[in-house]
Structures are given as C-alpha cells and as structure tokens.
PDB file of C-alpha atoms in Angstrom:
ATOM      1  CA  UNK J   1       0.000   0.005  -0.007  1.00 40.00           C
ATOM      2  CA  UNK J   2       2.128   2.869  -1.144  1.00 45.00           C
ATOM      3  CA  UNK J   3       1.455   6.119  -2.913  1.00 55.00           C
ATOM      4  CA  UNK J   4      -1.663   7.143  -1.027  1.00 77.00           C
ATOM      5  CA  UNK J   5      -3.033   8.577   2.195  1.00 80.00           C
ATOM      6  CA  UNK J   6      -5.391   6.307   4.153  1.00 79.00           C
ATOM      7  CA  UNK J   7      -8.980   7.522   4.435  1.00 77.00           C
ATOM      8  CA  UNK J   8      -8.876   7.502   8.237  1.00 77.00           C
ATOM      9  CA  UNK J   9      -6.570   6.944  11.176  1.00 85.00           C
ATOM     10  CA  UNK J  10      -6.470   3.412  12.650  1.00 90.00           C
ATOM     11  CA  UNK J  11      -9.259   2.855  15.210  1.00 92.00           C
ATOM     12  CA  UNK J  12      -6.982   2.533  18.288  1.00 94.00           C
ATOM     13  CA  UNK J  13      -4.785   5.530  17.395  1.00 93.00           C
ATOM     14  CA  UNK J  14      -5.508   8.854  19.119  1.00 92.00           C
ATOM     15  CA  UNK J  15      -7.481  10.909  16.622  1.00 91.00           C
ATOM     16  CA  UNK J  16      -8.814  14.352  15.796  1.00 84.00           C
ATOM     17  CA  UNK J  17     -12.401  14.691  14.660  1.00 83.00           C
ATOM     18  CA  UNK J  18     -12.313  15.087  10.878  1.00 81.00           C
ATOM     19  CA  UNK J  19     -13.257  18.502   9.599  1.00 88.00           C
ATOM     20  CA  UNK J  20     -12.387  21.225   7.131  1.00 92.00           C
ATOM     21  CA  UNK J  21      -8.821  21.557   8.474  1.00 90.00           C
ATOM     22  CA  UNK J  22      -8.116  17.873   7.858  1.00 91.00           C
ATOM     23  CA  UNK J  23      -9.520  18.050   4.337  1.00 92.00           C
ATOM     24  CA  UNK J  24      -7.484  21.174   3.587  1.00 95.00           C
ATOM     25  CA  UNK J  25      -4.262  19.598   4.930  1.00 93.00           C
ATOM     26  CA  UNK J  26      -4.950  16.370   2.997  1.00 92.00           C
ATOM     27  CA  UNK J  27      -5.391  18.401  -0.192  1.00 93.00           C
ATOM     28  CA  UNK J  28      -2.131  20.306   0.457  1.00 95.00           C
ATOM     29  CA  UNK J  29       0.032  17.237   1.119  1.00 93.00           C
ATOM     30  CA  UNK J  30      -1.404  15.307  -1.818  1.00 93.00           C
ATOM     31  CA  UNK J  31      -0.899  18.262  -4.192  1.00 93.00           C
ATOM     32  CA  UNK J  32       2.652  18.601  -2.943  1.00 93.00           C
ATOM     33  CA  UNK J  33       3.284  14.984  -3.903  1.00 92.00           C
ATOM     34  CA  UNK J  34       3.507  13.446  -0.417  1.00 90.00           C
ATOM     35  CA  UNK J  35       2.418   9.817  -0.081  1.00 87.00           C
ATOM     36  CA  UNK J  36       2.394   7.306   2.766  1.00 83.00           C
ATOM     37  CA  UNK J  37       4.269   4.042   2.183  1.00 81.00           C
ATOM     38  CA  UNK J  38       2.958   1.123   4.207  1.00 81.00           C
ATOM     39  CA  UNK J  39       0.161   1.043   6.755  1.00 84.00           C
ATOM     40  CA  UNK J  40      -0.228   2.918  10.007  1.00 89.00           C
ATOM     41  CA  UNK J  41      -0.108   0.631  13.063  1.00 92.00           C
ATOM     42  CA  UNK J  42      -3.383   0.068  14.883  1.00 95.00           C
ATOM     43  CA  UNK J  43      -1.956   0.504  18.369  1.00 96.00           C
ATOM     44  CA  UNK J  44      -2.703   3.075  21.073  1.00 95.00           C
ATOM     45  CA  UNK J  45       0.909   4.029  21.865  1.00 95.00           C
ATOM     46  CA  UNK J  46       3.668   4.783  19.364  1.00 94.00           C
ATOM     47  CA  UNK J  47       6.920   6.752  19.209  1.00 92.00           C
ATOM     48  CA  UNK J  48       7.435   8.299  15.774  1.00 89.00           C
ATOM     49  CA  UNK J  49      11.003   9.245  14.899  1.00 88.00           C
ATOM     50  CA  UNK J  50      11.681  11.995  12.368  1.00 82.00           C
ATOM     51  CA  UNK J  51      15.273  11.917  11.175  1.00 80.00           C
ATOM     52  CA  UNK J  52      17.320  13.612   9.997  1.00 78.00           C
ATOM     53  CA  UNK J  53      15.733  16.897  11.115  1.00 76.00           C
ATOM     54  CA  UNK J  54      17.407  19.148   8.554  1.00 79.00           C
ATOM     55  CA  UNK J  55      14.955  21.976   7.908  1.00 81.00           C
ATOM     56  CA  UNK J  56      12.265  24.128   9.476  1.00 78.00           C
ATOM     57  CA  UNK J  57       9.965  22.613   6.837  1.00 85.00           C
ATOM     58  CA  UNK J  58      10.253  19.160   8.455  1.00 84.00           C
ATOM     59  CA  UNK J  59       8.002  20.433  11.239  1.00 82.00           C
ATOM     60  CA  UNK J  60       5.581  22.189   8.886  1.00 87.00           C
ATOM     61  CA  UNK J  61       5.118  19.073   6.727  1.00 90.00           C
ATOM     62  CA  UNK J  62       4.877  16.885   9.832  1.00 88.00           C
ATOM     63  CA  UNK J  63       2.051  19.055  11.223  1.00 89.00           C
ATOM     64  CA  UNK J  64       0.230  19.087   7.881  1.00 92.00           C
ATOM     65  CA  UNK J  65       0.520  15.299   7.574  1.00 91.00           C
ATOM     66  CA  UNK J  66      -0.696  14.534  11.112  1.00 91.00           C
ATOM     67  CA  UNK J  67      -3.742  16.755  10.586  1.00 92.00           C
ATOM     68  CA  UNK J  68      -4.372  15.301   7.105  1.00 92.00           C
ATOM     69  CA  UNK J  69      -4.342  11.794   8.578  1.00 91.00           C
ATOM     70  CA  UNK J  70      -6.507  12.768  11.558  1.00 91.00           C
ATOM     71  CA  UNK J  71      -3.812  11.629  13.986  1.00 92.00           C
ATOM     72  CA  UNK J  72      -3.415  13.278  17.380  1.00 92.00           C
ATOM     73  CA  UNK J  73       0.407  13.134  17.612  1.00 92.00           C
ATOM     74  CA  UNK J  74       2.195  14.977  20.432  1.00 89.00           C
ATOM     75  CA  UNK J  75       5.298  16.399  18.770  1.00 87.00           C
ATOM     76  CA  UNK J  76       8.179  17.568  20.962  1.00 84.00           C
ATOM     77  CA  UNK J  77       9.199  21.141  20.013  1.00 84.00           C
ATOM     78  CA  UNK J  78      11.676  23.563  21.500  1.00 82.00           C
ATOM     79  CA  UNK J  79      10.017  25.699  24.191  1.00 84.00           C
ATOM     80  CA  UNK J  80      11.225  28.946  22.592  1.00 87.00           C
ATOM     81  CA  UNK J  81       8.606  28.573  19.854  1.00 87.00           C
ATOM     82  CA  UNK J  82       5.780  28.703  22.394  1.00 90.00           C
ATOM     83  CA  UNK J  83       6.369  32.422  23.083  1.00 87.00           C
ATOM     84  CA  UNK J  84       4.577  34.939  20.922  1.00 84.00           C
ATOM     85  CA  UNK J  85       1.978  34.349  18.244  1.00 85.00           C
ATOM     86  CA  UNK J  86       2.842  30.693  17.564  1.00 87.00           C
ATOM     87  CA  UNK J  87       2.215  29.572  21.156  1.00 90.00           C
ATOM     88  CA  UNK J  88      -1.571  29.198  21.016  1.00 90.00           C
ATOM     89  CA  UNK J  89      -1.390  27.347  17.701  1.00 89.00           C
ATOM     90  CA  UNK J  90       1.299  24.903  18.883  1.00 90.00           C
ATOM     91  CA  UNK J  91      -0.689  24.126  22.057  1.00 89.00           C
ATOM     92  CA  UNK J  92      -3.850  23.564  19.970  1.00 88.00           C
ATOM     93  CA  UNK J  93      -1.902  21.094  17.822  1.00 88.00           C
ATOM     94  CA  UNK J  94      -0.888  18.953  20.830  1.00 87.00           C
ATOM     95  CA  UNK J  95       2.788  19.827  20.699  1.00 88.00           C
ATOM     96  CA  UNK J  96       4.966  19.380  23.782  1.00 85.00           C
ATOM     97  CA  UNK J  97       7.391  22.180  24.775  1.00 84.00           C
ATOM     98  CA  UNK J  98      10.924  20.978  25.540  1.00 80.00           C
ATOM     99  CA  UNK J  99      13.530  22.992  27.474  1.00 76.00           C
ATOM    100  CA  UNK J 100      16.742  22.230  25.562  1.00 70.00           C
ATOM    101  CA  UNK J 101      19.226  24.419  27.448  1.00 70.00           C
ATOM    102  CA  UNK J 102      19.425  22.341  30.653  1.00 64.00           C
ATOM    103  CA  UNK J 103      19.239  18.815  31.965  1.00 60.00           C
ATOM    104  CA  UNK J 104      15.485  18.791  32.417  1.00 63.00           C
ATOM    105  CA  UNK J 105      14.558  15.115  32.680  1.00 77.00           C
ATOM    106  CA  UNK J 106      12.816  15.047  29.297  1.00 79.00           C
ATOM    107  CA  UNK J 107      13.079  11.259  28.962  1.00 82.00           C
ATOM    108  CA  UNK J 108      11.639  10.730  32.431  1.00 81.00           C
ATOM    109  CA  UNK J 109       8.804  13.164  31.674  1.00 77.00           C
ATOM    110  CA  UNK J 110       7.916  11.337  28.480  1.00 80.00           C
ATOM    111  CA  UNK J 111       8.037   7.940  30.229  1.00 85.00           C
ATOM    112  CA  UNK J 112       5.606   9.302  32.846  1.00 83.00           C
ATOM    113  CA  UNK J 113       3.449  10.846  30.106  1.00 80.00           C
ATOM    114  CA  UNK J 114       3.225   7.435  28.398  1.00 84.00           C
ATOM    115  CA  UNK J 115       2.379   5.703  31.689  1.00 88.00           C
ATOM    116  CA  UNK J 116      -0.401   8.213  32.430  1.00 88.00           C
ATOM    117  CA  UNK J 117      -1.966   8.009  28.947  1.00 89.00           C
ATOM    118  CA  UNK J 118      -4.307   5.391  27.551  1.00 92.00           C
ATOM    119  CA  UNK J 119      -3.358   6.418  24.009  1.00 92.00           C
ATOM    120  CA  UNK J 120      -0.364   8.515  22.966  1.00 92.00           C
ATOM    121  CA  UNK J 121       1.477   8.867  19.705  1.00 94.00           C
ATOM    122  CA  UNK J 122       4.669  10.848  20.338  1.00 91.00           C
ATOM    123  CA  UNK J 123       6.785  12.406  17.580  1.00 88.00           C
ATOM    124  CA  UNK J 124      10.458  13.199  18.229  1.00 86.00           C
ATOM    125  CA  UNK J 125      13.550  14.240  16.332  1.00 81.00           C
ATOM    126  CA  UNK J 126      16.387  12.387  18.098  1.00 76.00           C
ATOM    127  CA  UNK J 127      19.069  14.938  17.338  1.00 68.00           C
ATOM    128  CA  UNK J 128      16.776  17.726  18.588  1.00 59.00           C
ATOM    129  CA  UNK J 129      18.289  20.265  16.235  1.00 56.00           C
ATOM    130  CA  UNK J 130      18.683  21.017  12.535  1.00 53.00           C
ATOM    131  CA  UNK J 131      22.460  21.364  12.915  1.00 56.00           C
ATOM    132  CA  UNK J 132      24.670  18.428  11.984  1.00 57.00           C
ATOM    133  CA  UNK J 133      25.365  16.240  15.007  1.00 51.00           C
TER     134      UNK J 133
END
C-alpha cells in the first residue's frame, strides 16, 4: 500500500475529529506529492522518529501530515517557539514544549506521560536540532 493517504486513522490511534482543516491539509500534502508508504499501526501508543531533522519545513510538513491523517500526535518542540503568536497554535496542535538548554529530565517526563496516557502517539527528532550532530 504505497502512494496514497489512508482515508482514516487506525481505530486505536488517538485521533482528531475530521473537519475542514483535515480536508485542507490532506489536499495540500497530496498536491505537494507526499504519499504514505505502508500502513499505520493500529496500536494506542507509538513513538514516531523523524530523522534527519534538517529543515524548518520538516515540522511544517509533519504538522500538515498529522492533521491530514486525523492523527493526534504529540510532537516535541523547543520551548522557545511557544512564546509569541505561535504559542496558542502549537498548544492547539498537541505539541509538547521541551527545554533544551538544561538537563530537564525530558526522557523521564515522556516515560511518565506514556504511563499516564491510555493512548499517545509521540513524535520526536532524536538529534533535537537542525544542525549536523
């Protein structure tokens, strides 16, 4: 099953209610030539790894794709982006602010977040930066 976007998220995955935003995002990603290869897992908890994180556009396309698919994915994003006009939008899109400047126990926080959630799809970029690591 490649070269398409599935009509709906798997039943056990955390989901958004479909609406105009999902249809608009689906139209955008399909017109841009994006396709999904393979099938989405029908499980309540997943860690999605986006690598290599090489451009600001990685996040934009990731957000468009998760909305297009109707998936409620908590994406870890640097906390600095939550200040100013983007903050309300990022919170509405289920993103998770991460303090990158100090040892903050991010792994422990995510482990606890998983334990406390019945369903959680979490998106991360392992290198946490667009710079070469």
